[in-house]
CSV table of C-alpha atoms in Angstrom, one decimal:
chain,number,residue,atom,x,y,z
A,30,MET,CA,-74.5,13.4,-61.6
A,31,LEU,CA,-71.3,14.9,-62.6
A,32,SER,CA,-70.7,16.0,-66.1
A,33,HIS,CA,-67.3,15.5,-67.7
A,34,SER,CA,-66.2,19.0,-66.5
A,35,ASP,CA,-66.0,18.1,-63.0
A,36,GLN,CA,-63.3,15.2,-63.7
A,37,THR,CA,-59.7,15.8,-63.0
A,38,PRO,CA,-57.5,15.1,-65.9
A,39,SER,CA,-54.6,12.8,-65.3
A,40,ARG,CA,-52.0,14.5,-67.0
A,41,THR,CA,-52.5,18.3,-66.4
A,42,GLY,CA,-51.1,18.5,-62.9
A,43,ARG,CA,-54.7,19.9,-61.7
A,44,PRO,CA,-55.5,18.8,-58.2
A,45,ARG,CA,-58.3,15.8,-57.9
A,46,SER,CA,-61.8,16.5,-58.1
A,47,THR,CA,-63.1,16.1,-54.4
A,48,ALA,CA,-66.7,16.3,-55.9
A,49,ALA,CA,-65.9,13.5,-58.1
A,50,ASP,CA,-64.3,11.4,-55.4
A,51,ALA,CA,-67.6,12.0,-53.1
A,52,ALA,CA,-69.7,10.8,-56.2
A,53,ILE,CA,-67.3,7.7,-56.8
A,54,LEU,CA,-67.3,6.7,-53.3
A,55,GLU,CA,-71.0,7.0,-53.0
A,56,ALA,CA,-72.1,5.2,-56.1
A,57,THR,CA,-69.4,2.3,-54.9
A,58,ARG,CA,-71.6,1.6,-51.7
A,59,ALA,CA,-74.7,2.0,-53.6
A,60,SER,CA,-73.7,-0.5,-56.1
A,61,LEU,CA,-72.7,-2.8,-53.4
A,62,VAL,CA,-76.2,-2.6,-51.3
A,63,ASP,CA,-77.8,-3.3,-54.7
A,64,LEU,CA,-75.5,-5.8,-56.8
A,65,GLY,CA,-73.6,-7.6,-54.1
A,66,TRP,CA,-69.7,-7.8,-54.2
A,67,SER,CA,-69.4,-10.4,-56.9
A,68,LYS,CA,-71.6,-8.4,-59.7
A,69,LEU,CA,-70.2,-4.9,-58.6
A,70,THR,CA,-67.9,-3.6,-61.6
A,71,MET,CA,-65.6,-0.7,-62.0
A,72,GLY,CA,-68.1,0.0,-65.1
A,73,ASP,CA,-71.3,0.2,-63.0
A,74,VAL,CA,-69.7,2.6,-60.4
A,75,ALA,CA,-68.4,4.9,-63.3
A,76,THR,CA,-71.6,5.1,-64.7
A,77,ARG,CA,-73.7,5.8,-61.3
A,78,ALA,CA,-71.4,8.2,-60.5
A,79,GLY,CA,-71.2,9.9,-64.1
A,80,VAL,CA,-67.7,9.9,-64.6
A,81,ALA,CA,-65.2,7.9,-67.1
A,82,LYS,CA,-64.3,4.5,-66.2
A,83,THR,CA,-60.6,5.8,-66.6
A,84,THR,CA,-61.3,8.3,-63.8
A,85,LEU,CA,-61.6,5.5,-61.5
A,86,TYR,CA,-58.6,3.5,-62.6
A,87,ARG,CA,-56.3,6.8,-62.3
A,88,ARG,CA,-57.5,6.7,-58.5
A,89,TRP,CA,-57.8,3.2,-57.6
A,90,ALA,CA,-56.3,-0.1,-58.8
A,91,GLY,CA,-59.4,-2.0,-58.7
A,92,LYS,CA,-62.4,-2.6,-57.0
A,93,ASN,CA,-60.9,-3.9,-53.6
A,94,GLU,CA,-59.1,-0.6,-53.1
A,95,LEU,CA,-62.4,1.5,-54.2
A,96,VAL,CA,-64.6,-0.5,-51.6
A,97,VAL,CA,-62.1,-0.2,-48.6
A,98,ASP,CA,-61.9,3.7,-49.5
A,99,ALA,CA,-65.7,3.7,-49.8
A,100,VAL,CA,-66.3,2.2,-46.1
A,101,ALA,CA,-63.2,4.4,-44.8
A,102,VAL,CA,-65.0,7.5,-45.2
A,103,LEU,CA,-68.0,6.3,-43.2
A,104,PHE,CA,-66.0,5.4,-40.3
A,105,ASP,CA,-64.5,8.7,-40.5
A,106,GLU,CA,-67.7,10.2,-39.6
A,107,LEU,CA,-67.2,8.6,-36.0
A,108,GLU,CA,-66.4,11.0,-33.3
A,109,LEU,CA,-65.6,11.2,-29.7
A,110,PRO,CA,-67.5,13.9,-28.1
A,111,ASP,CA,-66.3,14.8,-24.5
A,112,ARG,CA,-69.0,13.6,-22.1
A,113,GLY,CA,-67.2,14.2,-19.0
A,114,SER,CA,-66.2,10.6,-18.2
A,115,LEU,CA,-64.5,7.6,-19.6
A,116,ALA,CA,-67.3,5.7,-19.1
A,117,ALA,CA,-69.7,8.3,-20.8
A,118,ASP,CA,-67.3,8.4,-23.9
A,119,VAL,CA,-67.1,4.9,-24.4
A,120,GLN,CA,-70.8,4.3,-24.0
A,121,GLY,CA,-71.1,7.3,-27.0
A,122,VAL,CA,-69.0,6.1,-29.3
A,123,VAL,CA,-70.2,2.3,-29.0
A,124,LEU,CA,-73.5,3.7,-30.0
A,125,GLN,CA,-72.3,5.8,-32.6
A,126,PHE,CA,-70.3,2.6,-34.1
A,127,ALA,CA,-73.3,0.6,-34.0
A,128,ALA,CA,-75.6,3.1,-35.5
A,129,LEU,CA,-72.8,3.1,-38.3
A,130,LEU,CA,-73.0,-0.7,-38.7
A,131,GLU,CA,-76.6,-0.8,-39.1
A,132,ARG,CA,-76.7,1.3,-42.2
A,133,PRO,CA,-76.8,-1.0,-45.3
A,134,GLU,CA,-74.1,0.5,-47.2
A,135,THR,CA,-71.8,0.1,-44.4
A,136,ARG,CA,-72.9,-3.2,-43.2
A,137,THR,CA,-72.7,-4.6,-47.2
A,138,ALA,CA,-69.3,-3.0,-47.7
A,139,LEU,CA,-67.4,-4.0,-44.5
A,140,MET,CA,-68.7,-7.6,-44.9
A,141,ALA,CA,-67.3,-7.8,-48.2
A,142,VAL,CA,-64.3,-6.5,-48.0
A,143,VAL,CA,-63.4,-8.5,-44.8
A,144,ALA,CA,-64.6,-11.7,-46.5
A,145,GLU,CA,-62.7,-10.8,-49.5
A,146,SER,CA,-59.5,-10.0,-47.6
A,147,THR,CA,-59.0,-13.5,-46.2
A,148,ARG,CA,-57.8,-14.2,-49.5
A,149,ASP,CA,-56.0,-11.3,-50.2
A,150,ASP,CA,-53.1,-10.0,-48.1
A,151,SER,CA,-52.8,-6.5,-49.6
A,152,LEU,CA,-56.7,-6.1,-48.9
A,153,ARG,CA,-56.1,-6.8,-45.2
A,154,LEU,CA,-53.2,-4.4,-45.1
A,155,ARG,CA,-55.2,-1.9,-47.0
A,156,ILE,CA,-58.1,-2.2,-44.5
A,157,ARG,CA,-55.7,-1.9,-41.6
A,158,SER,CA,-54.2,1.5,-42.9
A,159,ALA,CA,-57.2,2.9,-44.2
A,160,ILE,CA,-59.6,1.9,-41.4
A,161,VAL,CA,-58.2,0.3,-38.5
A,162,ASP,CA,-55.3,2.6,-38.0
A,163,ARG,CA,-57.3,5.7,-38.5
A,164,GLN,CA,-60.1,5.1,-36.1
A,165,LYS,CA,-57.5,4.3,-33.4
A,166,ARG,CA,-57.5,7.9,-33.1
A,167,LEU,CA,-60.8,7.6,-31.2
A,168,VAL,CA,-59.1,5.4,-28.6
A,169,VAL,CA,-55.9,7.5,-28.5
A,170,LEU,CA,-58.4,10.6,-27.6
A,171,GLY,CA,-60.3,8.7,-25.2
A,172,ARG,CA,-57.5,7.4,-23.2
A,173,GLU,CA,-55.6,11.2,-23.2
A,174,ARG,CA,-58.6,12.5,-21.9
A,175,ALA,CA,-59.3,10.1,-19.2
A,176,GLN,CA,-55.8,10.1,-18.1
A,177,ALA,CA,-56.3,14.1,-17.8
A,178,ARG,CA,-59.3,13.6,-15.7
A,179,GLY,CA,-57.2,10.9,-13.7
A,180,GLU,CA,-59.3,8.3,-14.7
A,181,LEU,CA,-56.4,6.7,-16.0
A,182,SER,CA,-53.0,5.9,-15.4
A,183,TYR,CA,-50.0,7.1,-17.9
A,184,GLU,CA,-48.3,4.2,-19.2
A,185,ASP,CA,-44.5,4.2,-18.8
A,186,ASP,CA,-43.3,4.3,-22.5
A,187,ALA,CA,-44.7,4.7,-25.9
A,188,GLU,CA,-44.5,1.0,-26.7
A,189,THR,CA,-46.9,0.1,-23.9
A,190,ALA,CA,-49.4,2.8,-24.9
A,191,ALA,CA,-49.7,1.8,-28.2
A,192,ARG,CA,-50.1,-1.8,-27.3
A,193,ASN,CA,-52.7,-1.0,-24.9
A,194,ALA,CA,-54.5,1.2,-27.7
A,195,ASP,CA,-54.3,-1.7,-29.8
A,196,LEU,CA,-55.8,-4.0,-27.3
A,197,ILE,CA,-58.8,-1.6,-26.3
A,198,PHE,CA,-59.5,-0.8,-29.8
A,199,ASP,CA,-59.8,-4.5,-30.7
A,200,VAL,CA,-62.2,-5.1,-28.0
A,201,ILE,CA,-64.3,-2.4,-28.5
A,202,ALA,CA,-64.3,-2.7,-32.3
A,203,GLY,CA,-64.8,-6.6,-32.3
A,204,ALA,CA,-67.2,-7.0,-29.5
A,205,VAL,CA,-69.4,-4.3,-31.5
A,206,VAL,CA,-69.0,-5.8,-35.0
A,207,HIS,CA,-69.9,-9.3,-33.6
A,208,ARG,CA,-72.9,-8.2,-31.8
A,209,THR,CA,-74.2,-6.4,-34.9
A,210,LEU,CA,-73.1,-8.3,-37.7
A,211,VAL,CA,-72.6,-11.8,-36.5
A,212,SER,CA,-75.2,-12.5,-33.8
A,213,ALA,CA,-77.6,-9.8,-35.1
A,214,GLU,CA,-78.6,-8.5,-31.6
A,215,PRO,CA,-79.0,-4.9,-30.7
A,216,VAL,CA,-76.5,-2.6,-29.3
A,217,ASP,CA,-78.7,-0.3,-27.0
A,218,ALA,CA,-78.1,1.8,-24.4
A,219,GLU,CA,-78.2,-1.0,-21.9
A,220,TRP,CA,-75.8,-3.4,-23.7
A,221,ALA,CA,-73.4,-0.3,-23.9
A,222,ARG,CA,-73.6,0.5,-20.5
A,223,SER,CA,-72.8,-3.3,-19.6
A,224,PHE,CA,-70.3,-3.5,-22.2
A,225,THR,CA,-68.6,-0.5,-20.8
A,226,SER,CA,-68.8,-1.5,-17.6
A,227,LEU,CA,-66.9,-4.8,-17.9
A,228,LEU,CA,-64.4,-2.8,-20.3
A,229,LEU,CA,-63.2,-0.5,-17.5
A,230,LEU,CA,-63.1,-3.3,-15.1
A,231,GLY,CA,-60.6,-4.9,-17.4
A,232,LEU,CA,-58.7,-1.6,-17.6
A,233,ALA,CA,-58.9,-1.1,-13.9
A,234,GLU,CA,-57.2,-4.8,-13.3
A,235,ALA,CA,-54.5,-3.9,-15.8
A,236,GLN,CA,-53.3,-1.3,-14.0
A,237,THR,CA,-52.9,-2.6,-10.6
């Protein structure tokens, strides 16, 4: 729990407390797991985090924005270690992603905000900017490595490169989310290898 001395006053010009932010986002995820979306309140999050409710409202307009940011920091944990080949890199990030989705706090929070975003355009845009656009960095990095190794060709222009990055991200994220959260099937090493083979086959066809 944080004491009031850990809070960041709103009008003094002092920097925001990273400790308070972390506690608030962790409390948000815990509240979602325990209470569900409909029962989660800003007051409950504030109590769990040990901060005043006004502290939350200085940072987030409401629970929609708060929950998206609570999910986004989890996705920021994803990394793309260099395993020496595009196939190995893809398999590695697929398994990381699936393991992240298996965590109750990730699964509950992600399903909640996606469901709510069907009725809230501003929430959908926040999900895109805070989660989707930020995680496309993994696709861009993986593609750059593969191009440097000679595994993929360079695109002719920036527009084509951006379009291809969007498509690759959608295919990977869509397949893993569906497999894990919709079909409730395991994403194990064998599935990751099969999926990666299919993906790379498609990329090879697209470049011919």
